[in-house]
Short mmCIF file of C-alpha atoms and ligand atoms in Angstrom, two decimals:
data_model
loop_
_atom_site.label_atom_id
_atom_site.label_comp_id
_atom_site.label_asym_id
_atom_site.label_seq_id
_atom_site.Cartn_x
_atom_site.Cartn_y
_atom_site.Cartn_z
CA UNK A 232 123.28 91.86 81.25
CA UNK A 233 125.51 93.63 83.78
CA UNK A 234 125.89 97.17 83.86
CA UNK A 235 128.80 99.44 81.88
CA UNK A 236 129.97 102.93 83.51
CA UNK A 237 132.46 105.39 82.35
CA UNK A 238 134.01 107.46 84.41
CA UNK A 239 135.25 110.83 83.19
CA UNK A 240 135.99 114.57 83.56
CA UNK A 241 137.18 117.42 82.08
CA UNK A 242 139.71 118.33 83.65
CA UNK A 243 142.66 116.25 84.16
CA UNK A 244 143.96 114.56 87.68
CA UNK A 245 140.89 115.02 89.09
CA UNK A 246 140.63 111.65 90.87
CA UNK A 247 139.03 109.14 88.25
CA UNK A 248 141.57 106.04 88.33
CA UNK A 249 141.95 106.36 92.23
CA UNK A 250 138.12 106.51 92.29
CA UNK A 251 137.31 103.04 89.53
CA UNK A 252 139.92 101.24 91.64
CA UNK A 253 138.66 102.24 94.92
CA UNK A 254 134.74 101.68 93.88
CA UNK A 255 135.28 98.55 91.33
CA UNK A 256 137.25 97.05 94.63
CA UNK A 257 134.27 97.89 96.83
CA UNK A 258 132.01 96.02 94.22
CA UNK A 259 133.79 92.76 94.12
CA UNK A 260 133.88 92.86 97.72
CA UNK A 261 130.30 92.98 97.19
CA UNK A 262 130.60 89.23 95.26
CA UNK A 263 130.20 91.53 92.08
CA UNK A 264 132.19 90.45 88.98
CA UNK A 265 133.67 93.12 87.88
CA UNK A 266 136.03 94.32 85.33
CA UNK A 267 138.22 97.73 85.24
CA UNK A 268 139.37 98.88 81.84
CA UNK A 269 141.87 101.34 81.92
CA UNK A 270 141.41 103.07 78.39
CA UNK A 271 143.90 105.87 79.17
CA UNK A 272 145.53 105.14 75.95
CA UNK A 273 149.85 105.70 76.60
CA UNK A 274 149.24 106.64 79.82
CA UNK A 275 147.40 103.64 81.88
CA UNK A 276 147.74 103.54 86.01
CA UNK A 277 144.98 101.91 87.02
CA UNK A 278 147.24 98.86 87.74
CA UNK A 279 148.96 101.12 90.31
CA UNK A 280 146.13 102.07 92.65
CA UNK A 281 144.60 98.18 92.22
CA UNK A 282 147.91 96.88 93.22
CA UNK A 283 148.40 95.00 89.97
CA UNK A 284 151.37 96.20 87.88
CA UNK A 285 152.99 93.61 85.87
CA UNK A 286 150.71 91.45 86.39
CA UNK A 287 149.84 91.20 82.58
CA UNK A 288 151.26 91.19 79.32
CA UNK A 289 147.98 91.55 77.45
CA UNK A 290 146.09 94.80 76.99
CA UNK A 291 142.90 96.49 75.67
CA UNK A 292 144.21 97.00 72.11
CA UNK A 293 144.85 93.63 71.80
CA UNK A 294 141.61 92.67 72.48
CA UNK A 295 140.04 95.14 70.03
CA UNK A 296 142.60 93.91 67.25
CA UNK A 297 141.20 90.47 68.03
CA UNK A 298 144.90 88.83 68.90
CA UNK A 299 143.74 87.98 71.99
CA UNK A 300 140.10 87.25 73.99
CA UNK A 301 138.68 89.36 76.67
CA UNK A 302 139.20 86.36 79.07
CA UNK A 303 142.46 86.14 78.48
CA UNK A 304 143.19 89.56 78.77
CA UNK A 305 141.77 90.50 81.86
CA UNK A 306 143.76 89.53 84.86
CA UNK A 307 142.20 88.73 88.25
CA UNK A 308 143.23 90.83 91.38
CA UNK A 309 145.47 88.32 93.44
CA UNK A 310 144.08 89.50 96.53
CA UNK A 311 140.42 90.74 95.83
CA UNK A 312 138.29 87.98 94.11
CA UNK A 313 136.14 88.95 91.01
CA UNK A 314 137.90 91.96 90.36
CA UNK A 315 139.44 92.10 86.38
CA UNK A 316 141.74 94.46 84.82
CA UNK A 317 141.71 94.75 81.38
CA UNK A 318 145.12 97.29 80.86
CA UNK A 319 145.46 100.03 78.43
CA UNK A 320 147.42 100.25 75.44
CA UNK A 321 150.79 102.05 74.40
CA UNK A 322 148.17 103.31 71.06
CA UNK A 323 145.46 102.78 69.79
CA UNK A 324 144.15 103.30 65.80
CA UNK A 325 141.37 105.08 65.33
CA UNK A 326 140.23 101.86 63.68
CA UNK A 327 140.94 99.91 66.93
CA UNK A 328 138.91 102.96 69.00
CA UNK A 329 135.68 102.43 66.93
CA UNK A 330 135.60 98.73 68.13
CA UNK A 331 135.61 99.79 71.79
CA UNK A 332 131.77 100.49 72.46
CA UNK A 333 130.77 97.35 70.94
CA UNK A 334 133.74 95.73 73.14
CA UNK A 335 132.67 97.63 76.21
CA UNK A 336 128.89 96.13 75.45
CA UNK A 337 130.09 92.61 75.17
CA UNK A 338 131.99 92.92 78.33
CA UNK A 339 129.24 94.18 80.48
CA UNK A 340 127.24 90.84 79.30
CA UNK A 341 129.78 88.78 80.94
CA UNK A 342 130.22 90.91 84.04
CA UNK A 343 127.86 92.00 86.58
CA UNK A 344 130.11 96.00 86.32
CA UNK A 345 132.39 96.88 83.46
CA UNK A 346 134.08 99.94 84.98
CA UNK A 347 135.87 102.33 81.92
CA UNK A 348 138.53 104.46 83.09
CA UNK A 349 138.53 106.77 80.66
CA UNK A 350 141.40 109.96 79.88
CA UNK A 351 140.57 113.26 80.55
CA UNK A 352 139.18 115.70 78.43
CA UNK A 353 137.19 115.37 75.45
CA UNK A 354 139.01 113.09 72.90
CA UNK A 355 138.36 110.22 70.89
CA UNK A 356 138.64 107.38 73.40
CA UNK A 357 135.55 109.52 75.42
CA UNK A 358 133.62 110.29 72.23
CA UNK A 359 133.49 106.57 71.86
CA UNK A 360 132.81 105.41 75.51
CA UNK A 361 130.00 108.29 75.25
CA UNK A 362 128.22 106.52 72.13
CA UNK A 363 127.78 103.15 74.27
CA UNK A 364 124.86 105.23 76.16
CA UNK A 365 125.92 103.55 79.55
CA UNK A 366 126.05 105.32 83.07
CA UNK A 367 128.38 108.13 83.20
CA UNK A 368 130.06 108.96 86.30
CA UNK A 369 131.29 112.69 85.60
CA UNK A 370 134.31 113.88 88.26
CA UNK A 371 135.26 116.98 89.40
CA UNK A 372 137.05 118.58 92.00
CA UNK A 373 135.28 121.20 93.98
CA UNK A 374 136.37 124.30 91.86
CA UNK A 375 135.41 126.55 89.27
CA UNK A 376 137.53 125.58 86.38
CA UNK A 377 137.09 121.67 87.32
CA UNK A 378 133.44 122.64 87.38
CA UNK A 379 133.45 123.82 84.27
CA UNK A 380 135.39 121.62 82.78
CA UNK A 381 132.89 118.57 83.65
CA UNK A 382 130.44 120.69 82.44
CA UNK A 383 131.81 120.36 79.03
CA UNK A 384 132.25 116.34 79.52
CA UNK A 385 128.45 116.22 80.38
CA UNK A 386 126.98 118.01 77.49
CA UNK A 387 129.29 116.04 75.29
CA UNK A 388 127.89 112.77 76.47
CA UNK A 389 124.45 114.17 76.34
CA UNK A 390 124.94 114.89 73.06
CA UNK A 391 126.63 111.78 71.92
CA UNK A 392 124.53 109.01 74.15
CA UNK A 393 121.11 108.36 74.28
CA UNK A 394 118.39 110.85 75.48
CA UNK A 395 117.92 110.44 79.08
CA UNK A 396 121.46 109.00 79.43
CA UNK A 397 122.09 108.11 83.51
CA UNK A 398 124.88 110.77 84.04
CA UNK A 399 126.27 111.24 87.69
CA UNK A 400 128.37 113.82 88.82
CA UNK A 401 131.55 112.76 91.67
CA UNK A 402 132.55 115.55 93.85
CA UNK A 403 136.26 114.30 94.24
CA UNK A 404 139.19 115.39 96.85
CA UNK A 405 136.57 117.72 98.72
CA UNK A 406 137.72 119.53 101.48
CA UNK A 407 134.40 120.00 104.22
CA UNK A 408 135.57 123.26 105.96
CA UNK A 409 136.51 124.42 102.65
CA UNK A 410 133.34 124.59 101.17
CA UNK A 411 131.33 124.91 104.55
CA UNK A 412 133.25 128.46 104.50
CA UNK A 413 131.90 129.81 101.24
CA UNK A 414 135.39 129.39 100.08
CA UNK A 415 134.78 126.42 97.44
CA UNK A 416 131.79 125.06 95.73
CA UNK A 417 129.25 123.35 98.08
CA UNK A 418 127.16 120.51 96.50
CA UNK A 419 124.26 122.09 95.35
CA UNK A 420 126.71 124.91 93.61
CA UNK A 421 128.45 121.66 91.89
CA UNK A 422 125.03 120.49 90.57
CA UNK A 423 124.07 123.71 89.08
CA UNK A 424 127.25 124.31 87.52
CA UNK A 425 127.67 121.11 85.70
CA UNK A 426 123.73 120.34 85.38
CA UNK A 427 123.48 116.49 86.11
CA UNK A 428 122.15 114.86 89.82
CA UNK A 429 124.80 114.15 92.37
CA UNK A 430 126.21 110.63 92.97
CA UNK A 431 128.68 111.19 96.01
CA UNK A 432 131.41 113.05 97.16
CA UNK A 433 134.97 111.83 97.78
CA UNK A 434 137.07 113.91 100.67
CA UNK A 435 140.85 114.66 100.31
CA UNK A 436 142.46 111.90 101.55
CA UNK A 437 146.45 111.98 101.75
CA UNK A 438 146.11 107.96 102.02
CA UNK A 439 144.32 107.72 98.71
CA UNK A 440 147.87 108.89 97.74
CA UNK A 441 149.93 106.87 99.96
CA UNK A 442 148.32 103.47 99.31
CA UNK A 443 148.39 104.38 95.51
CA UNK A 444 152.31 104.57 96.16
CA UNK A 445 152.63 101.35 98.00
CA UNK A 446 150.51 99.40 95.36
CA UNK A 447 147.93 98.34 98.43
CA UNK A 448 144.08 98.88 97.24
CA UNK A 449 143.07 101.32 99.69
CA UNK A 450 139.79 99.98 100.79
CA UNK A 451 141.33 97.10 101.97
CA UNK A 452 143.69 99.23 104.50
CA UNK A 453 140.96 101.52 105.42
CA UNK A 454 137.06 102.25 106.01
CA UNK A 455 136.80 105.69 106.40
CA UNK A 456 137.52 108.85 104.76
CA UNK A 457 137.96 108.44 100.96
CA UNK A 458 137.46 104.54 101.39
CA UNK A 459 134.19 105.30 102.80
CA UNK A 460 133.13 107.23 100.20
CA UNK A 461 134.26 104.99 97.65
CA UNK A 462 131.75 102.36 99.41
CA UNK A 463 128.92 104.48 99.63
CA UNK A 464 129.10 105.43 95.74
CA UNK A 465 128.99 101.16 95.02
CA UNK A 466 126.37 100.81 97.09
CA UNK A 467 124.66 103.34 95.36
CA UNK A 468 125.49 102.31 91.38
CA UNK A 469 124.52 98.71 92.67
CA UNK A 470 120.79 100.05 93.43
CA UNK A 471 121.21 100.35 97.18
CA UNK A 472 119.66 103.52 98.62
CA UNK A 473 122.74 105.13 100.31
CA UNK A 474 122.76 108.70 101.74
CA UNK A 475 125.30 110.87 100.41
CA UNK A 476 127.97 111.94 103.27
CA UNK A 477 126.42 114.34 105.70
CA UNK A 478 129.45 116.22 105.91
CA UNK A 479 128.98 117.75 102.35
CA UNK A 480 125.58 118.43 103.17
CA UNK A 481 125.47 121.23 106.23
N1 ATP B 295 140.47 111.73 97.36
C1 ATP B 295 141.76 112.00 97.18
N2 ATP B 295 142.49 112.58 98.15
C2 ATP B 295 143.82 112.86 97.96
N3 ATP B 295 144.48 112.60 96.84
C3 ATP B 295 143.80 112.04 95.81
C4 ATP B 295 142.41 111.70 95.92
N4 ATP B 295 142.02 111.15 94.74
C5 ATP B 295 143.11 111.13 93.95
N5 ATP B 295 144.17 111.66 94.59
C6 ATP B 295 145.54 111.81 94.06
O1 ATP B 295 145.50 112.74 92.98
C7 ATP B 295 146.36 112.34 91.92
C8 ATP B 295 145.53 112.14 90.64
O2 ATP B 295 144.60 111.09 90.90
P1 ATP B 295 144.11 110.12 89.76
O3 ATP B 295 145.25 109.58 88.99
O4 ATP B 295 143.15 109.18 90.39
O5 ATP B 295 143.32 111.20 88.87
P2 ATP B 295 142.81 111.07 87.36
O6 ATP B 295 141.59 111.94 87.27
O7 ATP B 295 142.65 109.65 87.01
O8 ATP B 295 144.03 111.69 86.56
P3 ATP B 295 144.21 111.69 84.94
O9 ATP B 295 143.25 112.72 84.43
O10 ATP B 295 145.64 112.10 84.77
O11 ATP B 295 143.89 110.32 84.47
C9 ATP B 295 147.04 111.06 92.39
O12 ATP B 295 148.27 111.42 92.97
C10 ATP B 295 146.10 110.52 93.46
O13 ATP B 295 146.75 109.75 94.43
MG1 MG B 296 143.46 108.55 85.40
#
C-alpha cells in the first residue's frame, strides 16, 4: 500500500501546487510511482508547474463518475518517468466529492505516493480529503494571518481524520533575514501558532515563478534554493532522516 498526502492551507496562494509538483517530481526521481491529483475543482494548475498542460483530455471527475479508469486518466510526465497527473475538473457534485476518499485510497494502493493538491480554505473538496486520515502536509507562509489561517486547516483535519492523524506543517516562500530579524515568524513561532511538528521550509524563490511560467519542472533546472527544499521534504515523507534547512534554524 503506498502512501496518500494532502496538501493544504488556509489561506490561499500560499505555495501548495508549486510545492506537490516540485516534491511529487523529486519522488519519481527517486524511482517512486507517483501520482499528483489536482482537486482544485474549476481552478486546476498543477499541469502548469509539472509542465503538462494539454496533455490530457480526461480528469478527476471523470474518474469518480466512473466514465473513465484511473489508468486511463492519469497521464505520465513526458520527461520525468513515474510521475502521473490525474487533472481536476471544471465541477464536481457533491455526489461525485463523496467518492473521492475512497478514490484517493484506491489510488495510493497502486502507487508508491498519491499526492492531493487540494484548494484552499476549508470547503468540501478538503472536508473530504481530511476523512481519508492520510498525511497532511499543512502550508503556510511565514505570517500571522497565513499562520492562522493553517491553524484553522489543522484543527479541521484533526477533527475530521483519525486521532493521531500524521499532520506536517510547510513553511513556504520564507524569507531567512526576514525572520532572522524578528520581523516575521521564525520556525518555532510557526509551530506554536498552528500546533502540528514541522516538515520543512521552502525559501522565496523568484524561479519557482519563472519555471512555473515557462512550463519547465523546476527541479529539473535547478538544485538549490526552493528546489532544494522541495528535495529535502521527499526525502523526508519517503522515511529518510533529512535535517531541516539550517538557514531557518539560527
Ligand atoms: N517558494 C516560492 N518562491 C516564490 N514564489 C513562489 C514560491 N512558491 C510559490 N510561488 C508563487 O506563488 C504563486 C502561488 O503559488 P501556488 O499556485 O503554488 O500557490 P497555491 O497555494 O497552490 O495557490 P492556490 O491557493 O490559489 O491554489 C505562484 O505565482 C507561484 O509561482
Ligand atoms: Mg494551488
Amino acid at each position: 500500500m503506498g502512501k496518500a498526502v494532502f496538501v493544504a492551507s488556509g489561506k490561499g496562494g500560499v505555495g501548495k501546487t508549486s510545492l506537490v509538483a516540485g516534491v511529487a517530481a523529486c519522488l519519481a526521481s527517486m524511482r517512486f510511482r507517483v501520482l499528483c491529483v489536482d482537486s482544485d475543482v474549476g481552478l486546476r494548475n498543477l499541469d502548469i508547474p509539472l509542465g503538462m498542460t494539454d496533455v490530457t483530455a480526461l480528469d478527476l471527475g471523470d474518474v469518480l463518475r466512473r466514465d473513465a479508469a484511473l489508468r486511463d486518466a492519469a497521464v505520465e510526465h513526458p520527461d520525468i518517468p513515474g510521475l502521473f497527473l490525474l487533472a481536476a475538473p471544471p465541477m464536481l457534485s457533491a455526489e461525485e466529492t463523496a467518492v473521492l476518499p475512497a478514490l484517493i485510497t484506491y489510488a495510493a494502493g497502486r502507487f508508491d505516493f498519491c499526492i492531493v493538491d487540494c484548494p484552499a480554505g476549508l470547503g468540501e473538496t478538503v472536508r473530504a480529503a481530511a476523512k481519508v486520515g492520510a498525511m497532511g502536509m499543512i502550508v503556510a507562509t511565514p505570517d500571522r494571518t497565513s499562520l492562522r489561517d493553517a491553524e484553522a486547516a489543522a484543527r479541521l483535519f484533526e477533527s475530521l481524520g483519525p486521532k493521531n492523524q500524521d499532520l506536517r506543517l510547510i513553511l513556504s516562500r520564507a524569507r531567512p533575514s526576514l525572520m532572522a530579524r524578528g520581523d516575521a515568524p521564525n520556525a518555532d513561532d510557526a509551530i506554536d501558532a498552528v500546533g502540528i511538528p514541522l516538515l520543512g521550509v521552502v525559501p522565496e524563490d523568484e524561479r519557482v515563478i519563472s519555471s512555473s511560467n515557462r512550463g519547465e519542472p523546476l527541479v529539473l533546472m535547478r538544485t538549490d534554493g526552493a528546489a532544494a527544499a522541495y528535495l529535502r521534504i521527499a526525502r523526508r515523507i519517503a522515511g529518510e532522516r533529512v535535517a531541516l534547512a539550517p538557514e531557518f534554524l539560527k
